[in-house]
PDB file of C-alpha atoms in Angstrom:
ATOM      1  CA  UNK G   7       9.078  -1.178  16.987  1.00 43.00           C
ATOM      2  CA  UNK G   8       7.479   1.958  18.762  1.00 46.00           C
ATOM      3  CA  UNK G   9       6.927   4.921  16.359  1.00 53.00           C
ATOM      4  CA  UNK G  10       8.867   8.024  17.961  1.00 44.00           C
ATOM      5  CA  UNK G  11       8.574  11.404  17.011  1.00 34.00           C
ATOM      6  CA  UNK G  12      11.787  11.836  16.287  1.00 38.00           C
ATOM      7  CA  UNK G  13      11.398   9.814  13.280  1.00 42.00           C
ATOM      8  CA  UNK G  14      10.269  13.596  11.636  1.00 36.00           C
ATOM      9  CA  UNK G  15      13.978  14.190  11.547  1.00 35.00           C
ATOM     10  CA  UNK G  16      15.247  11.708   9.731  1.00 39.00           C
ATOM     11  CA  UNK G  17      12.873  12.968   6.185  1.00 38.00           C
ATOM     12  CA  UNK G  18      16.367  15.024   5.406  1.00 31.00           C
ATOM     13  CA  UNK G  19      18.430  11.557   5.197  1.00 33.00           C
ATOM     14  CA  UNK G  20      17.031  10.597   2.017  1.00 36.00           C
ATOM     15  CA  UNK G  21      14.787  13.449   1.024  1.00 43.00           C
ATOM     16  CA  UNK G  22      12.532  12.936  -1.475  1.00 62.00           C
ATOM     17  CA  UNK G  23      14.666  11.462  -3.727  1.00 82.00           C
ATOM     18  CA  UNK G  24      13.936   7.671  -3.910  1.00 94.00           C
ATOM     19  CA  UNK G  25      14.324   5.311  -6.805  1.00 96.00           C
ATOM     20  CA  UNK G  26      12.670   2.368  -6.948  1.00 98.00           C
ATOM     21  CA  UNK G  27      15.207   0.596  -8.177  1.00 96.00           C
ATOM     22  CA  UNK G  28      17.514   1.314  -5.137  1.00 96.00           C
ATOM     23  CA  UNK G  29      15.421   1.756  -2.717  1.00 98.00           C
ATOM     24  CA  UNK G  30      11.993  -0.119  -3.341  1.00 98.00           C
ATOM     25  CA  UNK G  31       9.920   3.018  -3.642  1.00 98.00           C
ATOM     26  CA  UNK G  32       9.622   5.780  -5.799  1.00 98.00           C
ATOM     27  CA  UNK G  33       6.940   8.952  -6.007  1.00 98.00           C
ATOM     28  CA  UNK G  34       5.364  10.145  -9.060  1.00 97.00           C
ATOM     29  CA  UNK G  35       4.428  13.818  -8.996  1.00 97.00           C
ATOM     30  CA  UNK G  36       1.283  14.758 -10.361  1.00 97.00           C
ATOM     31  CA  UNK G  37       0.886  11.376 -11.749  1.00 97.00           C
ATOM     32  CA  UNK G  38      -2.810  11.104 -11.011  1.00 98.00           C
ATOM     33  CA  UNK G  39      -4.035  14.569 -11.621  1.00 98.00           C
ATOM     34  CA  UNK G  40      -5.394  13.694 -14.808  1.00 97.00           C
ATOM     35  CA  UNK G  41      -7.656  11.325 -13.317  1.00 97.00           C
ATOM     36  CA  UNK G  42      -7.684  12.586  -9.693  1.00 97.00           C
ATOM     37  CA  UNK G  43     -11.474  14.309 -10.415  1.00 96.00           C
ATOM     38  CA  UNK G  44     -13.006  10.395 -11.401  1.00 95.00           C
ATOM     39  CA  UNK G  45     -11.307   8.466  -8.713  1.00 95.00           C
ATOM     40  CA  UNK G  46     -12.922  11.315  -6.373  1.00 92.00           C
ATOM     41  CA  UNK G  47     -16.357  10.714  -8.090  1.00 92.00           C
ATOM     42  CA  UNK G  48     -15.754   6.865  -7.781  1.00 91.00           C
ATOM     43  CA  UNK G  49     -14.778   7.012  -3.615  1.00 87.00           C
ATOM     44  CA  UNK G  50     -18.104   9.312  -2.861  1.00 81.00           C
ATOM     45  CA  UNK G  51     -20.286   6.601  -2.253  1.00 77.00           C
ATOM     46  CA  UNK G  52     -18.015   4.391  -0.043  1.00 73.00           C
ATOM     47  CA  UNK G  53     -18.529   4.616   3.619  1.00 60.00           C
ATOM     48  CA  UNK G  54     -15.385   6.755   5.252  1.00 63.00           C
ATOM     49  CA  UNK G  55     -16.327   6.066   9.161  1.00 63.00           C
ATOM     50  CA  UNK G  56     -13.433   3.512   9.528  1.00 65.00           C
ATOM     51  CA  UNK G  57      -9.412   3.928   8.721  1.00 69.00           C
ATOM     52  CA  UNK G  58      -9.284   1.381   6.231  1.00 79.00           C
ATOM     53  CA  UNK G  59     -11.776   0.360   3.504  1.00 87.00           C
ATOM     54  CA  UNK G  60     -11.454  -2.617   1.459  1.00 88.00           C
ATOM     55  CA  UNK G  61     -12.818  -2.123  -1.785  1.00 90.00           C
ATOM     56  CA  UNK G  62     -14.692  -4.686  -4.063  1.00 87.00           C
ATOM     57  CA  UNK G  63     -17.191  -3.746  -7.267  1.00 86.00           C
ATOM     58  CA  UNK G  64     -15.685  -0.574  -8.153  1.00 87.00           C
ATOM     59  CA  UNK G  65     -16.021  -0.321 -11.460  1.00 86.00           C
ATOM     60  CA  UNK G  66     -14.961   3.026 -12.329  1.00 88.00           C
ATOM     61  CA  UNK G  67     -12.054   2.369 -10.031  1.00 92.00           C
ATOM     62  CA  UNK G  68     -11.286  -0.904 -12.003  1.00 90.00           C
ATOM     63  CA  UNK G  69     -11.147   0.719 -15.577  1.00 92.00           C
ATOM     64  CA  UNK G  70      -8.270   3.211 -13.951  1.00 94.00           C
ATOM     65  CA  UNK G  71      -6.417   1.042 -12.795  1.00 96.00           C
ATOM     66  CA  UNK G  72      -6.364  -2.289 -15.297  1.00 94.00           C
ATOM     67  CA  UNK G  73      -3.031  -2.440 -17.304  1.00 94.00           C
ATOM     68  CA  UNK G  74      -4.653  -0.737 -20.225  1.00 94.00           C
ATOM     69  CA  UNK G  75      -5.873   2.168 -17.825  1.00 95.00           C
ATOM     70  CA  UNK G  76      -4.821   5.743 -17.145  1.00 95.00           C
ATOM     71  CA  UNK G  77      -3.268   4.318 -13.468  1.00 97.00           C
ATOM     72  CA  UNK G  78      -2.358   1.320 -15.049  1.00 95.00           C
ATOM     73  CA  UNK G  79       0.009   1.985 -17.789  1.00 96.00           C
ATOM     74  CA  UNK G  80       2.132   4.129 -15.305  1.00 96.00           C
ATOM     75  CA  UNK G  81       2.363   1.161 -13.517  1.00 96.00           C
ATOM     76  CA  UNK G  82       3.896  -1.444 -15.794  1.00 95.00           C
ATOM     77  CA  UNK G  83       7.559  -0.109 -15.487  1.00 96.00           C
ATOM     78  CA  UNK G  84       7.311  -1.365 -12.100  1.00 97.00           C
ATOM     79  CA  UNK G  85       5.186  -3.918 -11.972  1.00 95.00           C
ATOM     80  CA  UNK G  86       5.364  -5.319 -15.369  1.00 94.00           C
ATOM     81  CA  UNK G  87       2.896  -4.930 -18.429  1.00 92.00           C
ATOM     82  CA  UNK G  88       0.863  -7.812 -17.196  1.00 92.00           C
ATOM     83  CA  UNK G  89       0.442  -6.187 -13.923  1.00 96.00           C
ATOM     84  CA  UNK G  90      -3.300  -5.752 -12.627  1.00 96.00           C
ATOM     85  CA  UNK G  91      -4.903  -4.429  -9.802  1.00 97.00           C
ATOM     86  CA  UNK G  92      -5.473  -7.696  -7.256  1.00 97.00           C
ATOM     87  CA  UNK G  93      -6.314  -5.941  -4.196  1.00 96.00           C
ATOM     88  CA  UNK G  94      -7.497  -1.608  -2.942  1.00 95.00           C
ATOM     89  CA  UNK G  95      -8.096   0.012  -0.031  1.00 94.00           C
ATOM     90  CA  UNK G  96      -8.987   3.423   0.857  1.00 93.00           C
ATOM     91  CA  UNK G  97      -7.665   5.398   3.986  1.00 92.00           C
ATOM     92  CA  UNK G  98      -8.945   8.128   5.355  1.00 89.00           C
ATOM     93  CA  UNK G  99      -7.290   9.475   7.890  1.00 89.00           C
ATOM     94  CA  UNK G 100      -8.923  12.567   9.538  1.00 85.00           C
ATOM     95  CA  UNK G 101      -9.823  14.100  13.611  1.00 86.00           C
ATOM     96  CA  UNK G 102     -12.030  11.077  14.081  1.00 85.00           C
ATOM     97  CA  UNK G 103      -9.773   7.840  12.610  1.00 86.00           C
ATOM     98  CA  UNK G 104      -6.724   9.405  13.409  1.00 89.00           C
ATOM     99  CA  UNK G 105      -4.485   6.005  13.850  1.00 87.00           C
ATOM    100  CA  UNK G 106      -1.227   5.021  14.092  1.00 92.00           C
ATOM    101  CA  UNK G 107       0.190   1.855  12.673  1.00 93.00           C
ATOM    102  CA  UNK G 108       3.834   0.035  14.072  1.00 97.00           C
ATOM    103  CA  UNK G 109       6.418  -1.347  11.459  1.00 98.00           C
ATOM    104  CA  UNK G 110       5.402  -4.527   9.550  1.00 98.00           C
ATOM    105  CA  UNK G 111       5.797  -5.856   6.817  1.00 98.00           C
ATOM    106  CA  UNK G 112       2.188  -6.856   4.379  1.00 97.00           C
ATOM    107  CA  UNK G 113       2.013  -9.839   4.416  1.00 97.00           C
ATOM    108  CA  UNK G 114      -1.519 -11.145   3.191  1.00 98.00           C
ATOM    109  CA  UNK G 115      -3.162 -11.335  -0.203  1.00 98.00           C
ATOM    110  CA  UNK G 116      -7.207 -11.111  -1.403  1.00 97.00           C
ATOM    111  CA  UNK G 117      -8.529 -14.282  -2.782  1.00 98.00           C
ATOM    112  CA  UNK G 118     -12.154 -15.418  -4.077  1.00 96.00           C
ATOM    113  CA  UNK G 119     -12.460 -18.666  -2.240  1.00 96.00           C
ATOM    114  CA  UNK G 120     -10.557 -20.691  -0.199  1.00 97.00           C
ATOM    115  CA  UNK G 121      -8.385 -23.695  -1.448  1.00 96.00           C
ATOM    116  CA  UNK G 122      -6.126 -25.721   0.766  1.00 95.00           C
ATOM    117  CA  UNK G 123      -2.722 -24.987  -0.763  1.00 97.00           C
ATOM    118  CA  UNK G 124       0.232 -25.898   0.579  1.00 97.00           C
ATOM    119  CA  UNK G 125       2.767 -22.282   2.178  1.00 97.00           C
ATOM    120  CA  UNK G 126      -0.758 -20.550   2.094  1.00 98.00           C
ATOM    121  CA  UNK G 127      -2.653 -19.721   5.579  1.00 97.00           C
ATOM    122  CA  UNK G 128      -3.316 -18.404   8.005  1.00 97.00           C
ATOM    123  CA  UNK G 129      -6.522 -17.619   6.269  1.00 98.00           C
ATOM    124  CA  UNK G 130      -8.678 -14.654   7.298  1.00 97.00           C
ATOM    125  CA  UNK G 131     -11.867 -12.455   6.866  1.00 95.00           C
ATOM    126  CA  UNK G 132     -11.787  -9.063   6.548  1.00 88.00           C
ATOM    127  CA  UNK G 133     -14.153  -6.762   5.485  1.00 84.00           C
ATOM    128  CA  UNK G 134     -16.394  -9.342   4.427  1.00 88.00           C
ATOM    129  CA  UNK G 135     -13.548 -10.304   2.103  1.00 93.00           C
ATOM    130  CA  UNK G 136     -10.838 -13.340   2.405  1.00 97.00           C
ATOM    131  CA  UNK G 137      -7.377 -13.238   2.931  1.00 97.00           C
ATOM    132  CA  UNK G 138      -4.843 -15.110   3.602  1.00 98.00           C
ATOM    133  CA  UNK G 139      -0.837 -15.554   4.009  1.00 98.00           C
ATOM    134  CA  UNK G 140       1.068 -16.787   0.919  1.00 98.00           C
ATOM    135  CA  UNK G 141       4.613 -18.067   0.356  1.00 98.00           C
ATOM    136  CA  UNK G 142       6.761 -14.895   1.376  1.00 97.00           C
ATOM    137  CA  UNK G 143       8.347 -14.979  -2.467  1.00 97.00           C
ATOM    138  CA  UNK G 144       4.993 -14.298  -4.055  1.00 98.00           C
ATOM    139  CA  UNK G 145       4.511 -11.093  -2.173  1.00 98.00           C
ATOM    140  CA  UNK G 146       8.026 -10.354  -3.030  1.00 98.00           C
ATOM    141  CA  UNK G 147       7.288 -10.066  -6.630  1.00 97.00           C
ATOM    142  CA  UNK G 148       3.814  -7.618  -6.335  1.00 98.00           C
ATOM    143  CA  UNK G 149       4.447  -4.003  -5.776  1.00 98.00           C
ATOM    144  CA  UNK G 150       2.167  -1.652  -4.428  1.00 98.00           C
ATOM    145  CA  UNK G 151       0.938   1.928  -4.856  1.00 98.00           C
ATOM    146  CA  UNK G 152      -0.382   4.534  -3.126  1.00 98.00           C
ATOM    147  CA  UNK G 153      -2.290   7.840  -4.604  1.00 98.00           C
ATOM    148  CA  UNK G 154      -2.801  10.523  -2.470  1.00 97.00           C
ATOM    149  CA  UNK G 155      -5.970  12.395  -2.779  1.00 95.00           C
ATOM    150  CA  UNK G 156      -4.970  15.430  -0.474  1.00 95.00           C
ATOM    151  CA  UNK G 157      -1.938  16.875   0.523  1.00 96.00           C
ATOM    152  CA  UNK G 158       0.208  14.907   3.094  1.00 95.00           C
ATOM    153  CA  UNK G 159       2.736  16.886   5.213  1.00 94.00           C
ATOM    154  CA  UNK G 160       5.170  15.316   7.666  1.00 94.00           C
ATOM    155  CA  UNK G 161       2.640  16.440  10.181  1.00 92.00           C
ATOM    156  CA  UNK G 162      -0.482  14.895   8.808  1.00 91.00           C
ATOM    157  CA  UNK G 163       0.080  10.944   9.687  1.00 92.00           C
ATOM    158  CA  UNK G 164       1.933  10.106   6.150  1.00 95.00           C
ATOM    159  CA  UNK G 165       3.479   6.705   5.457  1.00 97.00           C
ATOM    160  CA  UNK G 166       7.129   6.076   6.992  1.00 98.00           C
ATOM    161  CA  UNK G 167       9.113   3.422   4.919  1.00 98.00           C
ATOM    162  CA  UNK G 168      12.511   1.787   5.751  1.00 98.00           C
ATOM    163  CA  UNK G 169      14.396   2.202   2.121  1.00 98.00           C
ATOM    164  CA  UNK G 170      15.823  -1.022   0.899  1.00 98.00           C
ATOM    165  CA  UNK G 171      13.828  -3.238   3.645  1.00 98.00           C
ATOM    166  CA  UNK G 172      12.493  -5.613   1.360  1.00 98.00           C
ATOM    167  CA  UNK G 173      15.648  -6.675   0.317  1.00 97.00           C
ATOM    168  CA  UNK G 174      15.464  -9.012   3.676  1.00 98.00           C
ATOM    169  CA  UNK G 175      12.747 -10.836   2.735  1.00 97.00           C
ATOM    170  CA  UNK G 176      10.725 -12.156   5.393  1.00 97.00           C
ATOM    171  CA  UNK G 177      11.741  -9.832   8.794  1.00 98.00           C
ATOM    172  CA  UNK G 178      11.141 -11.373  11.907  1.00 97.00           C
ATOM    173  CA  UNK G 179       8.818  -9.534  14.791  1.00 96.00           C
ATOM    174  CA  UNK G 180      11.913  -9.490  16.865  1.00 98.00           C
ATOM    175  CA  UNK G 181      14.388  -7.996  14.200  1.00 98.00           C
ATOM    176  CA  UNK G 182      12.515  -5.006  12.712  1.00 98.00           C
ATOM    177  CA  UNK G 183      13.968  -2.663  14.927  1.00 97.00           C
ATOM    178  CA  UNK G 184      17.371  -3.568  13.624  1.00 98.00           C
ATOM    179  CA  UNK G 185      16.665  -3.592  10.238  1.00 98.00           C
ATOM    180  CA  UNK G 186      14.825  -0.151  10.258  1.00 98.00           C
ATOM    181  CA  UNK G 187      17.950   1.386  12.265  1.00 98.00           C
ATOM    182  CA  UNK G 188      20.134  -0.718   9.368  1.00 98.00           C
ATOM    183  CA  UNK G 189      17.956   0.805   6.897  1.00 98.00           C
ATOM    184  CA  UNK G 190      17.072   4.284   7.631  1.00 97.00           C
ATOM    185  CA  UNK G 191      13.158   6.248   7.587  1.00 97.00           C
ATOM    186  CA  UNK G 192      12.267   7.873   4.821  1.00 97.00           C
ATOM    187  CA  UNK G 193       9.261  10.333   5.314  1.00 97.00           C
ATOM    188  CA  UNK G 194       6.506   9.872   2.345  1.00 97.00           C
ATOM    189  CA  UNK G 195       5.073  13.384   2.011  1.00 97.00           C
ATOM    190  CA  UNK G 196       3.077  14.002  -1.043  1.00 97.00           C
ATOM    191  CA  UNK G 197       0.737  16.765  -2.569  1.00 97.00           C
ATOM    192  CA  UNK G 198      -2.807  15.583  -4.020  1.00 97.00           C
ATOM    193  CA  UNK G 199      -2.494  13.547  -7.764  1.00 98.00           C
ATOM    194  CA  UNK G 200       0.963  11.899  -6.667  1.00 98.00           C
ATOM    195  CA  UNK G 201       1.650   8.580  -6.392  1.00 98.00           C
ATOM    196  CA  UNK G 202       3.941   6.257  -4.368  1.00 98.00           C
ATOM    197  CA  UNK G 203       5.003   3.438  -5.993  1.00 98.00           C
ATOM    198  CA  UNK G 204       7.151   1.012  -3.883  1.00 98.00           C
ATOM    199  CA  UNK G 205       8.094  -2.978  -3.197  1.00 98.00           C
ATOM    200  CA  UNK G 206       5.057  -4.742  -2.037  1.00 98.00           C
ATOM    201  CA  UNK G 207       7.324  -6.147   1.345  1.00 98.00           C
ATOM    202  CA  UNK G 208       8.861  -2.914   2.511  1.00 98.00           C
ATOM    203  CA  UNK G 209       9.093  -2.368   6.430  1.00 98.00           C
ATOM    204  CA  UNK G 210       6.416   0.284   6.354  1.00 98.00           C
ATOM    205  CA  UNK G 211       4.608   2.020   9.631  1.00 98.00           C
ATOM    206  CA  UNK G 212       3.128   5.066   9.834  1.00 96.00           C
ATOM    207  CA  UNK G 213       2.253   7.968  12.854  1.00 94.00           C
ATOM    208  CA  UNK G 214      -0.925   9.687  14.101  1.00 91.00           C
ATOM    209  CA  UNK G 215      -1.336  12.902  12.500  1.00 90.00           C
ATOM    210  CA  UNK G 216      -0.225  15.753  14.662  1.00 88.00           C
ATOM    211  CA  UNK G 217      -2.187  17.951  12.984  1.00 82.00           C
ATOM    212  CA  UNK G 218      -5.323  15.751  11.610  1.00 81.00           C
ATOM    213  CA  UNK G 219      -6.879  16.706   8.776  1.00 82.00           C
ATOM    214  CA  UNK G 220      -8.050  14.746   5.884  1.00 85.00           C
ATOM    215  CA  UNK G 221      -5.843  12.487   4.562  1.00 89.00           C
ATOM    216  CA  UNK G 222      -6.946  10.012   1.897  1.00 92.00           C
ATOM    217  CA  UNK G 223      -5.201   7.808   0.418  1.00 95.00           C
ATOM    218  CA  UNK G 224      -6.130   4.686  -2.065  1.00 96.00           C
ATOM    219  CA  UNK G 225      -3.967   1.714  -2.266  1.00 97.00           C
ATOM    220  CA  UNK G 226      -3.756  -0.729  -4.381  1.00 97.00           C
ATOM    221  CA  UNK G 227      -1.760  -3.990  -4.783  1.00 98.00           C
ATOM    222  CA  UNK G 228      -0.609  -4.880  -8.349  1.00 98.00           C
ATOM    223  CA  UNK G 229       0.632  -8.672  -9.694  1.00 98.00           C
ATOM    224  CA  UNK G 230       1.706  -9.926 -12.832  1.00 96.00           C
ATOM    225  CA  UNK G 231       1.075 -13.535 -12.732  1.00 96.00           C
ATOM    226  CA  UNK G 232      -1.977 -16.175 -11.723  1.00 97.00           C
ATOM    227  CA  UNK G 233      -1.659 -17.762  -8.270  1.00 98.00           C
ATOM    228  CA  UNK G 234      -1.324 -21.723  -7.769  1.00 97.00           C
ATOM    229  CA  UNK G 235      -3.615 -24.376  -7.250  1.00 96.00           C
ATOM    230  CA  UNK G 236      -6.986 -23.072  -8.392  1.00 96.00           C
ATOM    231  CA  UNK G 237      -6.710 -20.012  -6.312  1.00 98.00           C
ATOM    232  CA  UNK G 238      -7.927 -16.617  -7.941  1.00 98.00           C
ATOM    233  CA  UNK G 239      -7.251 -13.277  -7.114  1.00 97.00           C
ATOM    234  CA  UNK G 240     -10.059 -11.239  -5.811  1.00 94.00           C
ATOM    235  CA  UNK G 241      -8.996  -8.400  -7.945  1.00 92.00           C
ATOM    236  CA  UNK G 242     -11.210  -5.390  -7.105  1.00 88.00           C
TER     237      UNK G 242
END
């Protein structure tokens, strides 16, 4: 589904408002501010000259965000008390990777090695690290959150989401468009230390920045349970 600018309009249909509960997605103002200063310290040395960095070997980024961490604990409402980090990325979105990214849905996990499981593949490499596709109704119990290290207006390239869109489990290429007109935009703005929390299969896209600046962001996918088969989450 093309991204059109018009989308800016509909942030005043839902407003900032969401519940996670209704809606798949919830932000957590100021969450992260406590923190904000070592997960800055901890990003430094990463490279920032693509959009998206997968992370692996971050220490000081795994004792934030393990269940008994400062990120962590915050998370267990949502994702359960078991719930650890499995997967991170960090986007930077600024003049130079200033991107834009069409509706989809995530749809691909982080593993260590490869096992031939039955409902998992296509398997994939990136960033040096595998991937693959499993059984839609894993992803469908993982959420996913996002803390924003700057400020993110509706004119700096922030994440669009389609509220209750991961109610439809697995959404066809050809019937996103319907589902996001079904389901609405809602406009993720955030200010630096918050944190959006939201259902691991949302429809999710997101615009280039009219107005690039800096915009980082780190990701990170959260599960509650071991995978099948010998497989083993990467974990980060």
């Amino acid at each position: 589904m093309p991204i059109s600018p018009s989308l800016h309009e509909t942030d005043s249909v839902s407003g900032d408002a969401m519940c996670f509960a209704a809606d798949g997605a919830e932000r957590l103002d100021g969450a992260a501010r406590p923190v904000l200063a070592e997960i800055e310290r901890a990003i430094v040395p990463l490279a920032r000259d693509r959009p998206g960095l997968r992370l692996w070997g971050v220490s000081e980024l795994n004792t934030l965000l393990d269940p008994v961490g400062a990120i962590g604990t915050l998370i267990a409402p949502f994702a359960g008390a078991a719930a650890r980090p499995v997967r991170a990325i960090l986007f930077d979105k600024n003049p130079a990777t200033n991107w834009s990214l069409a509706w989809h849905q995530d749809r691909t996990i982080c593993v260590r090695e490869r096992r031939d499981v039955p409902g998992f593949g296509p398997w994939t490499v990136k960033s040096g690290l595998l991937h693959v596709a499993p059984p839609f109704d894993l992803l469908e119990r993982m959420v996913t959150i996002r803390i924003h290290l700057d400020d993110v207006s509706a004119e700096n390239g922030p994440l669009l989401i389609a509220p209750g869109s991961h109610r439809f489990g697995l959404v066809r290429e050809e019937a996103i468009d319907a589902v996001v007109a079904r389901c609405g935009v809602h406009v993720c703005t955030a200010r630096a230390a918050d944190i959006w929390v939201y259902a691991t299969p949302i429809l999710h896209a997101s615009e280039a920045a009219l107005n690039p600046g800096t915009r980082r962001v780190l990701q990170v996918d959260y599960a509650g349970f071991e995978l099948p088969a010998g497989l083993l989450w990467s974990g980060i």
